Amino acid sequence: QIHMIKFGDLNWGDSLGQGTFTRIFKGYKTDFRDGEKHMTEVILKELDSAYKNCWESLFEAASLMSQISHKHLLHVYGVSVHGSQNIMVQEFVKYGALDLYLKRGTSVSVSWKLSIAKQLACALNFLEEQNIVHGNICAKNLLLAREGDPSLGSSPFIKLSDPGISVVMMGNDVILDRIPWVAPEVLDAPDNLTLECDKWSFGATVWEIFNDGNSPLRGWNLDQKRNFYENMHQLPPSQWTELADLIAQCMDYDAAFRPSCRSIIRQLNSLITSDYVILHATEPVTQ
Ligand SMILES: N#Cc1ccc(Nc2nc(N)cc(-n3cnc(CCO)c3)n2)cc1
């Protein structure tokens, strides 16, 4: 069901960084449609040859994303296998990873941030309706397709990237390093990823969005991260109480207590219409 792309149809551009066990390149794919040659901008996600055994997991992530389509889910064109190279070919999203965009210090308003959070909640709601667990919700996996222009009142637009290699395939240290995005219950049993795990990660991702893309628990070592969960700590709460409450509900150590996607969307809608947004219409430019 997933499209196999001929390696010869791929043109490789600059390296853009790396994910877990993968390297990201800008590129182009050539295809012929109605007798014409088309070059489409793509992102080439190559699996490090050291992790060949994870190929099925990358392949699964790719086929998952190519089987479902939604406006806030990244489009995956297919995969290409060439010798020991395993490559996922996905749509090039104009402004790249959201965490990097926010770290670049672009000052964005509260309503801009809420708009992104709501789009992510809608993507999660869609996945929940399809009973599909993503397993790797974080700001790095949110791609900014449209910046949105406050003066024109046009809002930003994000696409949720593929989950990449499943956390199930990873060693304990890689899972520990994903604290606080990975739900606590995953540490005990990595293979029981549930829809509730995505809600926990949603909470951590909203925290990132409202903290200028700074990674929560940045610089903490694996022991400190492990203790964070063992002592059932929470991330530093936002001064905006209602936002802090939503994040805390999502990051409930008891998975059964985490809100449904519908409840998350309802709470985001009430945040969007609250006075706090008007008061903080344009955040002071953070230098
Ligand atoms: N300057 C710049 C710039 C960089 C990238 C894109 N576009 C894009 N599209 C995708 N589908 C996936 C990714 N992507 C996935 N992981 C990363 C982290 C390393 O940057 C990036 N980037 C657009 C602009």
PDB file of C-alpha atoms and ligand atoms in Angstrom:
ATOM      1  CA  GLN A   1       0.000   0.000   0.000  1.00  0.00           C
ATOM      2  CA  ILE A   2       2.961   2.328   0.257  1.00  0.00           C
ATOM      3  CA  HIS A   3       4.404   3.802  -2.909  1.00  0.00           C
ATOM      4  CA  MET A   4       7.936   2.627  -3.781  1.00  0.00           C
ATOM      5  CA  ILE A   5       9.973   5.448  -5.322  1.00  0.00           C
ATOM      6  CA  LYS A   6      12.877   4.726  -7.668  1.00  0.00           C
ATOM      7  CA  PHE A   7      16.164   5.885  -6.155  1.00  0.00           C
ATOM      8  CA  GLY A   8      17.099   7.310  -9.551  1.00  0.00           C
ATOM      9  CA  ASP A   9      14.132   9.681  -9.309  1.00  0.00           C
ATOM     10  CA  LEU A  10      15.585  11.325  -6.196  1.00  0.00           C
ATOM     11  CA  ASN A  11      17.933  14.319  -6.234  1.00  0.00           C
ATOM     12  CA  TRP A  12      19.773  14.981  -2.968  1.00  0.00           C
ATOM     13  CA  GLY A  13      20.265  18.487  -1.592  1.00  0.00           C
ATOM     14  CA  ASP A  14      21.651  19.833   1.680  1.00  0.00           C
ATOM     15  CA  SER A  15      21.545  18.011   4.980  1.00  0.00           C
ATOM     16  CA  LEU A  16      19.063  19.706   7.307  1.00  0.00           C
ATOM     17  CA  GLY A  17      19.911  17.901  10.527  1.00  0.00           C
ATOM     18  CA  GLN A  18      18.985  14.589  12.035  1.00  0.00           C
ATOM     19  CA  GLY A  19      16.249  12.823  13.947  1.00  0.00           C
ATOM     20  CA  THR A  20      16.624   9.725  16.113  1.00  0.00           C
ATOM     21  CA  PHE A  21      18.545   7.245  13.907  1.00  0.00           C
ATOM     22  CA  THR A  22      17.744   9.241  10.763  1.00  0.00           C
ATOM     23  CA  ARG A  23      19.304  12.067   8.742  1.00  0.00           C
ATOM     24  CA  ILE A  24      17.183  14.708   7.036  1.00  0.00           C
ATOM     25  CA  PHE A  25      18.015  16.119   3.607  1.00  0.00           C
ATOM     26  CA  LYS A  26      16.335  18.645   1.338  1.00  0.00           C
ATOM     27  CA  GLY A  27      15.776  17.113  -2.081  1.00  0.00           C
ATOM     28  CA  TYR A  28      13.677  16.778  -5.209  1.00  0.00           C
ATOM     29  CA  LYS A  29      11.804  13.877  -6.709  1.00  0.00           C
ATOM     30  CA  THR A  30      11.235  13.577 -10.414  1.00  0.00           C
ATOM     31  CA  ASP A  31       8.028  12.214 -11.744  1.00  0.00           C
ATOM     32  CA  PHE A  32       6.356  12.209 -15.084  1.00  0.00           C
ATOM     33  CA  ARG A  33       2.711  13.252 -15.207  1.00  0.00           C
ATOM     34  CA  ASP A  34       0.714  13.858 -18.339  1.00  0.00           C
ATOM     35  CA  GLY A  35       3.884  13.464 -20.364  1.00  0.00           C
ATOM     36  CA  GLU A  36       5.708  16.254 -18.533  1.00  0.00           C
ATOM     37  CA  LYS A  37       8.687  16.039 -16.173  1.00  0.00           C
ATOM     38  CA  HIS A  38       7.884  17.445 -12.718  1.00  0.00           C
ATOM     39  CA  MET A  39      10.405  18.170  -9.985  1.00  0.00           C
ATOM     40  CA  THR A  40       8.784  18.215  -6.539  1.00  0.00           C
ATOM     41  CA  GLU A  41      10.527  19.595  -3.449  1.00  0.00           C
ATOM     42  CA  VAL A  42      10.772  16.854  -0.843  1.00  0.00           C
ATOM     43  CA  ILE A  43      12.426  15.963   2.421  1.00  0.00           C
ATOM     44  CA  LEU A  44      14.505  12.793   2.306  1.00  0.00           C
ATOM     45  CA  LYS A  45      14.637  11.029   5.665  1.00  0.00           C
ATOM     46  CA  GLU A  46      17.431   8.453   5.519  1.00  0.00           C
ATOM     47  CA  LEU A  47      17.753   5.724   8.135  1.00  0.00           C
ATOM     48  CA  ASP A  48      21.276   5.500   9.571  1.00  0.00           C
ATOM     49  CA  SER A  49      22.727   2.242   8.230  1.00  0.00           C
ATOM     50  CA  ALA A  50      23.666   1.322  11.824  1.00  0.00           C
ATOM     51  CA  TYR A  51      19.929   0.980  12.560  1.00  0.00           C
ATOM     52  CA  LYS A  52      18.955  -1.157   9.583  1.00  0.00           C
ATOM     53  CA  ASN A  53      16.959  -3.405  11.920  1.00  0.00           C
ATOM     54  CA  CYS A  54      14.645  -0.442  12.528  1.00  0.00           C
ATOM     55  CA  TRP A  55      13.724  -0.316   8.847  1.00  0.00           C
ATOM     56  CA  GLU A  56      10.378  -2.046   9.362  1.00  0.00           C
ATOM     57  CA  SER A  57       9.504   0.507  12.017  1.00  0.00           C
ATOM     58  CA  LEU A  58      10.372   3.428   9.728  1.00  0.00           C
ATOM     59  CA  PHE A  59       8.489   1.668   6.937  1.00  0.00           C
ATOM     60  CA  GLU A  60       5.473   1.246   9.248  1.00  0.00           C
ATOM     61  CA  ALA A  61       5.576   4.951  10.165  1.00  0.00           C
ATOM     62  CA  ALA A  62       5.708   5.841   6.472  1.00  0.00           C
ATOM     63  CA  SER A  63       2.855   3.540   5.491  1.00  0.00           C
ATOM     64  CA  LEU A  64       0.761   4.761   8.425  1.00  0.00           C
ATOM     65  CA  MET A  65       1.150   8.354   7.241  1.00  0.00           C
ATOM     66  CA  SER A  66       0.577   7.490   3.599  1.00  0.00           C
ATOM     67  CA  GLN A  67      -2.619   5.551   4.364  1.00  0.00           C
ATOM     68  CA  ILE A  68      -4.423   8.359   6.174  1.00  0.00           C
ATOM     69  CA  SER A  69      -4.724  11.904   4.961  1.00  0.00           C
ATOM     70  CA  HIS A  70      -5.669  14.980   6.950  1.00  0.00           C
ATOM     71  CA  LYS A  71      -4.841  18.640   6.466  1.00  0.00           C
ATOM     72  CA  HIS A  72      -2.696  18.675   9.625  1.00  0.00           C
ATOM     73  CA  LEU A  73      -0.846  15.429   8.878  1.00  0.00           C
ATOM     74  CA  LEU A  74       2.357  15.494   6.841  1.00  0.00           C
ATOM     75  CA  HIS A  75       2.032  13.907   3.397  1.00  0.00           C
ATOM     76  CA  VAL A  76       4.414  10.996   2.774  1.00  0.00           C
ATOM     77  CA  TYR A  77       5.062  10.303  -0.945  1.00  0.00           C
ATOM     78  CA  GLY A  78       6.574   6.880  -0.315  1.00  0.00           C
ATOM     79  CA  VAL A  79       9.830   5.089   0.426  1.00  0.00           C
ATOM     80  CA  SER A  80      12.914   4.246  -1.575  1.00  0.00           C
ATOM     81  CA  VAL A  81      15.348   1.382  -0.980  1.00  0.00           C
ATOM     82  CA  HIS A  82      18.757   1.434  -2.624  1.00  0.00           C
ATOM     83  CA  GLY A  83      21.331  -1.089  -1.413  1.00  0.00           C
ATOM     84  CA  SER A  84      21.701  -0.421   2.297  1.00  0.00           C
ATOM     85  CA  GLN A  85      19.954   2.947   2.034  1.00  0.00           C
ATOM     86  CA  ASN A  86      16.376   3.159   3.347  1.00  0.00           C
ATOM     87  CA  ILE A  87      14.683   6.483   2.634  1.00  0.00           C
ATOM     88  CA  MET A  88      11.319   7.984   3.447  1.00  0.00           C
ATOM     89  CA  VAL A  89      10.215  10.650   0.967  1.00  0.00           C
ATOM     90  CA  GLN A  90       7.909  13.267   2.454  1.00  0.00           C
ATOM     91  CA  GLU A  91       6.491  16.640   1.455  1.00  0.00           C
ATOM     92  CA  PHE A  92       8.775  19.622   2.044  1.00  0.00           C
ATOM     93  CA  VAL A  93       7.067  21.935   4.524  1.00  0.00           C
ATOM     94  CA  LYS A  94       8.089  25.569   3.926  1.00  0.00           C
ATOM     95  CA  TYR A  95       9.163  26.794   7.400  1.00  0.00           C
ATOM     96  CA  GLY A  96      10.437  23.546   8.895  1.00  0.00           C
ATOM     97  CA  ALA A  97      10.375  22.246  12.427  1.00  0.00           C
ATOM     98  CA  LEU A  98       8.397  24.376  14.914  1.00  0.00           C
ATOM     99  CA  ASP A  99      10.907  24.053  17.783  1.00  0.00           C
ATOM    100  CA  LEU A 100      13.653  25.569  15.621  1.00  0.00           C
ATOM    101  CA  TYR A 101      11.271  28.272  14.367  1.00  0.00           C
ATOM    102  CA  LEU A 102      10.358  29.275  17.938  1.00  0.00           C
ATOM    103  CA  LYS A 103      13.992  29.106  19.125  1.00  0.00           C
ATOM    104  CA  ARG A 104      14.914  31.592  16.403  1.00  0.00           C
ATOM    105  CA  GLY A 105      13.137  34.081  18.646  1.00  0.00           C
ATOM    106  CA  THR A 106      10.383  35.055  16.210  1.00  0.00           C
ATOM    107  CA  SER A 107       7.986  36.811  18.575  1.00  0.00           C
ATOM    108  CA  VAL A 108       4.524  35.288  18.254  1.00  0.00           C
ATOM    109  CA  SER A 109       1.285  36.180  20.007  1.00  0.00           C
ATOM    110  CA  VAL A 110      -0.693  34.091  22.492  1.00  0.00           C
ATOM    111  CA  SER A 111      -3.414  33.561  19.886  1.00  0.00           C
ATOM    112  CA  TRP A 112      -0.769  32.341  17.398  1.00  0.00           C
ATOM    113  CA  LYS A 113       0.350  29.740  19.961  1.00  0.00           C
ATOM    114  CA  LEU A 114      -3.235  28.729  20.764  1.00  0.00           C
ATOM    115  CA  SER A 115      -3.962  28.324  17.058  1.00  0.00           C
ATOM    116  CA  ILE A 116      -1.044  25.881  16.722  1.00  0.00           C
ATOM    117  CA  ALA A 117      -2.150  23.979  19.851  1.00  0.00           C
ATOM    118  CA  LYS A 118      -5.693  23.688  18.499  1.00  0.00           C
ATOM    119  CA  GLN A 119      -4.477  22.398  15.108  1.00  0.00           C
ATOM    120  CA  LEU A 120      -2.397  19.758  16.881  1.00  0.00           C
ATOM    121  CA  ALA A 121      -5.442  18.819  18.995  1.00  0.00           C
ATOM    122  CA  CYS A 122      -7.488  18.422  15.795  1.00  0.00           C
ATOM    123  CA  ALA A 123      -4.814  16.170  14.277  1.00  0.00           C
ATOM    124  CA  LEU A 124      -4.823  14.093  17.493  1.00  0.00           C
ATOM    125  CA  ASN A 125      -8.616  13.958  17.463  1.00  0.00           C
ATOM    126  CA  PHE A 126      -8.507  12.625  13.899  1.00  0.00           C
ATOM    127  CA  LEU A 127      -5.932   9.980  14.867  1.00  0.00           C
ATOM    128  CA  GLU A 128      -8.022   9.068  17.939  1.00  0.00           C
ATOM    129  CA  GLU A 129     -11.099   8.577  15.734  1.00  0.00           C
ATOM    130  CA  GLN A 130      -9.008   6.227  13.555  1.00  0.00           C
ATOM    131  CA  ASN A 131      -7.708   4.590  16.749  1.00  0.00           C
ATOM    132  CA  ILE A 132      -4.159   5.342  15.623  1.00  0.00           C
ATOM    133  CA  VAL A 133      -1.420   6.050  18.172  1.00  0.00           C
ATOM    134  CA  HIS A 134       1.245   8.482  16.927  1.00  0.00           C
ATOM    135  CA  GLY A 135       3.767   7.917  19.696  1.00  0.00           C
ATOM    136  CA  ASN A 136       6.071  10.874  19.119  1.00  0.00           C
ATOM    137  CA  ILE A 137       4.182  14.138  19.578  1.00  0.00           C
ATOM    138  CA  CYS A 138       6.643  17.003  20.196  1.00  0.00           C
ATOM    139  CA  ALA A 139       7.402  20.472  18.782  1.00  0.00           C
ATOM    140  CA  LYS A 140      10.251  19.037  16.694  1.00  0.00           C
ATOM    141  CA  ASN A 141       7.632  16.927  14.881  1.00  0.00           C
ATOM    142  CA  LEU A 142       5.380  19.900  14.151  1.00  0.00           C
ATOM    143  CA  LEU A 143       6.177  21.445  10.778  1.00  0.00           C
ATOM    144  CA  LEU A 144       5.197  25.025  10.001  1.00  0.00           C
ATOM    145  CA  ALA A 145       3.573  25.268   6.566  1.00  0.00           C
ATOM    146  CA  ARG A 146       2.388  28.869   6.950  1.00  0.00           C
ATOM    147  CA  GLU A 147       3.780  31.533   9.281  1.00  0.00           C
ATOM    148  CA  GLY A 148       0.558  33.473   9.644  1.00  0.00           C
ATOM    149  CA  ASP A 149       0.699  37.244   9.577  1.00  0.00           C
ATOM    150  CA  PRO A 150      -0.691  39.084  12.607  1.00  0.00           C
ATOM    151  CA  SER A 151      -1.188  42.307  10.630  1.00  0.00           C
ATOM    152  CA  LEU A 152      -3.254  40.407   8.036  1.00  0.00           C
ATOM    153  CA  GLY A 153      -4.822  38.330  10.791  1.00  0.00           C
ATOM    154  CA  SER A 154      -3.890  35.140   8.913  1.00  0.00           C
ATOM    155  CA  SER A 155      -3.105  32.298  11.272  1.00  0.00           C
ATOM    156  CA  PRO A 156      -0.218  29.837  11.109  1.00  0.00           C
ATOM    157  CA  PHE A 157      -0.661  26.304   9.743  1.00  0.00           C
ATOM    158  CA  ILE A 158       1.107  23.185  11.029  1.00  0.00           C
ATOM    159  CA  LYS A 159       1.489  19.606   9.884  1.00  0.00           C
ATOM    160  CA  LEU A 160       2.238  16.760  12.256  1.00  0.00           C
ATOM    161  CA  SER A 161       5.226  14.753  11.030  1.00  0.00           C
ATOM    162  CA  ASP A 162       5.537  10.961  11.009  1.00  0.00           C
ATOM    163  CA  PRO A 163       6.364   9.366  14.384  1.00  0.00           C
ATOM    164  CA  GLY A 164       9.704   8.060  13.082  1.00  0.00           C
ATOM    165  CA  ILE A 165      11.140   4.929  14.641  1.00  0.00           C
ATOM    166  CA  SER A 166       8.746   3.601  17.254  1.00  0.00           C
ATOM    167  CA  VAL A 167       9.845   4.037  20.848  1.00  0.00           C
ATOM    168  CA  VAL A 168       9.186   0.276  21.134  1.00  0.00           C
ATOM    169  CA  MET A 169      12.358  -0.329  19.071  1.00  0.00           C
ATOM    170  CA  MET A 170      14.504   1.806  21.320  1.00  0.00           C
ATOM    171  CA  GLY A 171      16.754   1.044  24.225  1.00  0.00           C
ATOM    172  CA  ASN A 172      15.818   2.209  27.701  1.00  0.00           C
ATOM    173  CA  ASP A 173      18.207   5.186  27.564  1.00  0.00           C
ATOM    174  CA  VAL A 174      16.575   6.567  24.415  1.00  0.00           C
ATOM    175  CA  ILE A 175      13.166   6.258  26.074  1.00  0.00           C
ATOM    176  CA  LEU A 176      14.474   7.959  29.251  1.00  0.00           C
ATOM    177  CA  ASP A 177      15.887  10.772  27.151  1.00  0.00           C
ATOM    178  CA  ARG A 178      12.374  11.377  25.773  1.00  0.00           C
ATOM    179  CA  ILE A 179      11.218  12.439  29.259  1.00  0.00           C
ATOM    180  CA  PRO A 180       9.038  14.572  29.580  1.00  0.00           C
ATOM    181  CA  TRP A 181       7.393  13.850  26.182  1.00  0.00           C
ATOM    182  CA  VAL A 182       7.073  10.082  26.682  1.00  0.00           C
ATOM    183  CA  ALA A 183       4.200   9.101  29.002  1.00  0.00           C
ATOM    184  CA  PRO A 184       5.355   7.629  32.349  1.00  0.00           C
ATOM    185  CA  GLU A 185       3.576   4.291  31.779  1.00  0.00           C
ATOM    186  CA  VAL A 186       5.652   3.755  28.607  1.00  0.00           C
ATOM    187  CA  LEU A 187       8.835   3.437  30.668  1.00  0.00           C
ATOM    188  CA  ASP A 188       7.498   0.314  32.395  1.00  0.00           C
ATOM    189  CA  ALA A 189       6.011  -1.237  29.277  1.00  0.00           C
ATOM    190  CA  PRO A 190       7.237   0.392  26.047  1.00  0.00           C
ATOM    191  CA  ASP A 191       5.041  -1.845  23.917  1.00  0.00           C
ATOM    192  CA  ASN A 192       1.766  -0.626  25.395  1.00  0.00           C
ATOM    193  CA  LEU A 193       1.637   2.711  23.583  1.00  0.00           C
ATOM    194  CA  THR A 194      -1.951   3.942  23.858  1.00  0.00           C
ATOM    195  CA  LEU A 195      -3.959   6.946  22.685  1.00  0.00           C
ATOM    196  CA  GLU A 196      -3.556   8.312  26.224  1.00  0.00           C
ATOM    197  CA  CYS A 197       0.222   8.410  25.710  1.00  0.00           C
ATOM    198  CA  ASP A 198      -0.304  10.933  22.905  1.00  0.00           C
ATOM    199  CA  LYS A 199      -2.292  13.153  25.286  1.00  0.00           C
ATOM    200  CA  TRP A 200       0.589  13.251  27.750  1.00  0.00           C
ATOM    201  CA  SER A 201       2.949  14.219  24.895  1.00  0.00           C
ATOM    202  CA  PHE A 202       0.422  16.829  23.741  1.00  0.00           C
ATOM    203  CA  GLY A 203       0.714  18.485  27.179  1.00  0.00           C
ATOM    204  CA  ALA A 204       4.508  18.592  26.971  1.00  0.00           C
ATOM    205  CA  THR A 205       4.300  19.979  23.422  1.00  0.00           C
ATOM    206  CA  VAL A 206       1.903  22.785  24.419  1.00  0.00           C
ATOM    207  CA  TRP A 207       4.383  23.586  27.204  1.00  0.00           C
ATOM    208  CA  GLU A 208       7.139  23.910  24.553  1.00  0.00           C
ATOM    209  CA  ILE A 209       4.977  26.145  22.350  1.00  0.00           C
ATOM    210  CA  PHE A 210       4.323  28.523  25.266  1.00  0.00           C
ATOM    211  CA  ASN A 211       7.993  28.499  26.319  1.00  0.00           C
ATOM    212  CA  ASP A 212       9.472  29.750  23.023  1.00  0.00           C
ATOM    213  CA  GLY A 213      10.419  26.262  21.892  1.00  0.00           C
ATOM    214  CA  ASN A 214      12.707  25.681  24.867  1.00  0.00           C
ATOM    215  CA  SER A 215      12.967  22.000  25.669  1.00  0.00           C
ATOM    216  CA  PRO A 216      11.449  21.168  29.058  1.00  0.00           C
ATOM    217  CA  LEU A 217      14.090  19.670  31.445  1.00  0.00           C
ATOM    218  CA  ARG A 218      16.761  20.801  28.948  1.00  0.00           C
ATOM    219  CA  GLY A 219      20.221  19.606  29.971  1.00  0.00           C
ATOM    220  CA  TRP A 220      18.918  17.177  32.595  1.00  0.00           C
ATOM    221  CA  ASN A 221      20.727  13.815  32.620  1.00  0.00           C
ATOM    222  CA  LEU A 222      18.958  10.464  32.496  1.00  0.00           C
ATOM    223  CA  ASP A 223      19.015   9.982  36.291  1.00  0.00           C
ATOM    224  CA  GLN A 224      17.486  13.420  36.887  1.00  0.00           C
ATOM    225  CA  LYS A 225      14.883  12.687  34.201  1.00  0.00           C
ATOM    226  CA  ARG A 226      14.067   9.315  35.749  1.00  0.00           C
ATOM    227  CA  ASN A 227      13.658  10.968  39.150  1.00  0.00           C
ATOM    228  CA  PHE A 228      11.304  13.536  37.629  1.00  0.00           C
ATOM    229  CA  TYR A 229       8.845  10.698  36.929  1.00  0.00           C
ATOM    230  CA  GLU A 230       9.609   8.662  40.045  1.00  0.00           C
ATOM    231  CA  ASN A 231       8.705  11.685  42.190  1.00  0.00           C
ATOM    232  CA  MET A 232       5.717  12.428  39.932  1.00  0.00           C
ATOM    233  CA  HIS A 233       6.883  15.977  39.267  1.00  0.00           C
ATOM    234  CA  GLN A 234       5.122  18.368  36.902  1.00  0.00           C
ATOM    235  CA  LEU A 235       6.634  20.894  34.457  1.00  0.00           C
ATOM    236  CA  PRO A 236       6.844  24.499  35.744  1.00  0.00           C
ATOM    237  CA  PRO A 237       3.259  25.840  35.408  1.00  0.00           C
ATOM    238  CA  SER A 238       2.392  28.763  33.168  1.00  0.00           C
ATOM    239  CA  GLN A 239       1.228  31.962  34.928  1.00  0.00           C
ATOM    240  CA  TRP A 240      -1.917  31.542  32.840  1.00  0.00           C
ATOM    241  CA  THR A 241      -3.780  29.277  35.248  1.00  0.00           C
ATOM    242  CA  GLU A 242      -6.289  27.878  32.739  1.00  0.00           C
ATOM    243  CA  LEU A 243      -3.454  26.914  30.364  1.00  0.00           C
ATOM    244  CA  ALA A 244      -1.442  25.391  33.213  1.00  0.00           C
ATOM    245  CA  ASP A 245      -4.562  23.382  34.187  1.00  0.00           C
ATOM    246  CA  LEU A 246      -4.988  21.986  30.664  1.00  0.00           C
ATOM    247  CA  ILE A 247      -1.314  20.970  30.488  1.00  0.00           C
ATOM    248  CA  ALA A 248      -1.560  19.370  33.953  1.00  0.00           C
ATOM    249  CA  GLN A 249      -4.732  17.440  32.956  1.00  0.00           C
ATOM    250  CA  CYS A 250      -2.934  16.043  29.869  1.00  0.00           C
ATOM    251  CA  MET A 251       0.155  15.230  31.935  1.00  0.00           C
ATOM    252  CA  ASP A 252      -1.778  13.289  34.581  1.00  0.00           C
ATOM    253  CA  TYR A 253       0.263  10.320  35.824  1.00  0.00           C
ATOM    254  CA  ASP A 254      -2.957   8.283  35.716  1.00  0.00           C
ATOM    255  CA  ALA A 255      -3.667   7.779  31.995  1.00  0.00           C
ATOM    256  CA  ALA A 256      -7.379   7.255  32.705  1.00  0.00           C
ATOM    257  CA  PHE A 257      -7.687  10.811  34.036  1.00  0.00           C
ATOM    258  CA  ARG A 258      -6.314  12.468  30.881  1.00  0.00           C
ATOM    259  CA  PRO A 259      -8.961  14.423  28.934  1.00  0.00           C
ATOM    260  CA  SER A 260     -10.495  13.253  25.650  1.00  0.00           C
ATOM    261  CA  CYS A 261      -9.458  15.115  22.496  1.00  0.00           C
ATOM    262  CA  ARG A 262     -12.914  16.665  22.408  1.00  0.00           C
ATOM    263  CA  SER A 263     -12.432  18.027  25.923  1.00  0.00           C
ATOM    264  CA  ILE A 264      -8.968  19.340  24.978  1.00  0.00           C
ATOM    265  CA  ILE A 265     -10.438  21.155  21.959  1.00  0.00           C
ATOM    266  CA  ARG A 266     -13.301  22.576  24.074  1.00  0.00           C
ATOM    267  CA  GLN A 267     -10.832  23.888  26.666  1.00  0.00           C
ATOM    268  CA  LEU A 268      -8.612  25.375  23.942  1.00  0.00           C
ATOM    269  CA  ASN A 269     -11.651  27.113  22.431  1.00  0.00           C
ATOM    270  CA  SER A 270     -12.432  28.732  25.775  1.00  0.00           C
ATOM    271  CA  LEU A 271      -8.790  29.812  26.160  1.00  0.00           C
ATOM    272  CA  ILE A 272      -8.929  31.324  22.653  1.00  0.00           C
ATOM    273  CA  THR A 273     -11.946  33.451  23.569  1.00  0.00           C
ATOM    274  CA  SER A 274     -10.662  34.420  27.037  1.00  0.00           C
ATOM    275  CA  ASP A 275      -9.653  37.928  28.076  1.00  0.00           C
ATOM    276  CA  TYR A 276      -6.074  36.767  28.641  1.00  0.00           C
ATOM    277  CA  VAL A 277      -5.594  36.594  24.865  1.00  0.00           C
ATOM    278  CA  ILE A 278      -6.733  40.174  24.352  1.00  0.00           C
ATOM    279  CA  LEU A 279      -4.489  41.377  27.183  1.00  0.00           C
ATOM    280  CA  HIS A 280      -1.496  39.570  25.678  1.00  0.00           C
ATOM    281  CA  ALA A 281      -2.328  40.234  22.043  1.00  0.00           C
ATOM    282  CA  THR A 282       1.292  40.943  21.144  1.00  0.00           C
ATOM    283  CA  GLU A 283       3.897  39.519  23.478  1.00  0.00           C
ATOM    284  CA  PRO A 284       6.817  41.877  24.144  1.00  0.00           C
ATOM    285  CA  VAL A 285       9.561  40.915  21.689  1.00  0.00           C
ATOM    286  CA  THR A 286      11.652  38.366  23.528  1.00  0.00           C
ATOM    287  CA  GLN A 287      15.345  39.110  22.828  1.00  0.00           C
TER     288      GLN A 287
HETATM  289  N1  LIG B   1      15.795  26.583   7.036  1.00  0.00           N
HETATM  290  C1  LIG B   1      14.996  25.741   6.835  1.00  0.00           C
HETATM  291  C2  LIG B   1      14.032  24.719   6.594  1.00  0.00           C
HETATM  292  C3  LIG B   1      14.306  23.406   6.999  1.00  0.00           C
HETATM  293  C4  LIG B   1      13.363  22.400   6.751  1.00  0.00           C
HETATM  294  C5  LIG B   1      12.162  22.722   6.100  1.00  0.00           C
HETATM  295  N2  LIG B   1      11.183  21.774   5.803  1.00  0.00           N
HETATM  296  C6  LIG B   1      10.971  20.547   6.375  1.00  0.00           C
HETATM  297  N3  LIG B   1       9.993  19.775   5.869  1.00  0.00           N
HETATM  298  C7  LIG B   1       9.788  18.541   6.420  1.00  0.00           C
HETATM  299  N4  LIG B   1       8.827  17.724   5.921  1.00  0.00           N
HETATM  300  C8  LIG B   1      10.548  18.100   7.492  1.00  0.00           C
HETATM  301  C9  LIG B   1      11.531  18.957   7.979  1.00  0.00           C
HETATM  302  N5  LIG B   1      12.332  18.615   9.059  1.00  0.00           N
HETATM  303  C10 LIG B   1      12.288  17.456   9.752  1.00  0.00           C
HETATM  304  N6  LIG B   1      13.170  17.505  10.747  1.00  0.00           N
HETATM  305  C11 LIG B   1      13.758  18.689  10.718  1.00  0.00           C
HETATM  306  C12 LIG B   1      14.754  19.144  11.761  1.00  0.00           C
HETATM  307  C13 LIG B   1      16.039  19.604  11.161  1.00  0.00           C
HETATM  308  O1  LIG B   1      15.751  20.835  10.606  1.00  0.00           O
HETATM  309  C14 LIG B   1      13.248  19.409   9.661  1.00  0.00           C
HETATM  310  N7  LIG B   1      11.742  20.174   7.418  1.00  0.00           N
HETATM  311  C15 LIG B   1      11.905  24.029   5.740  1.00  0.00           C
HETATM  312  C16 LIG B   1      12.831  25.038   5.970  1.00  0.00           C
END
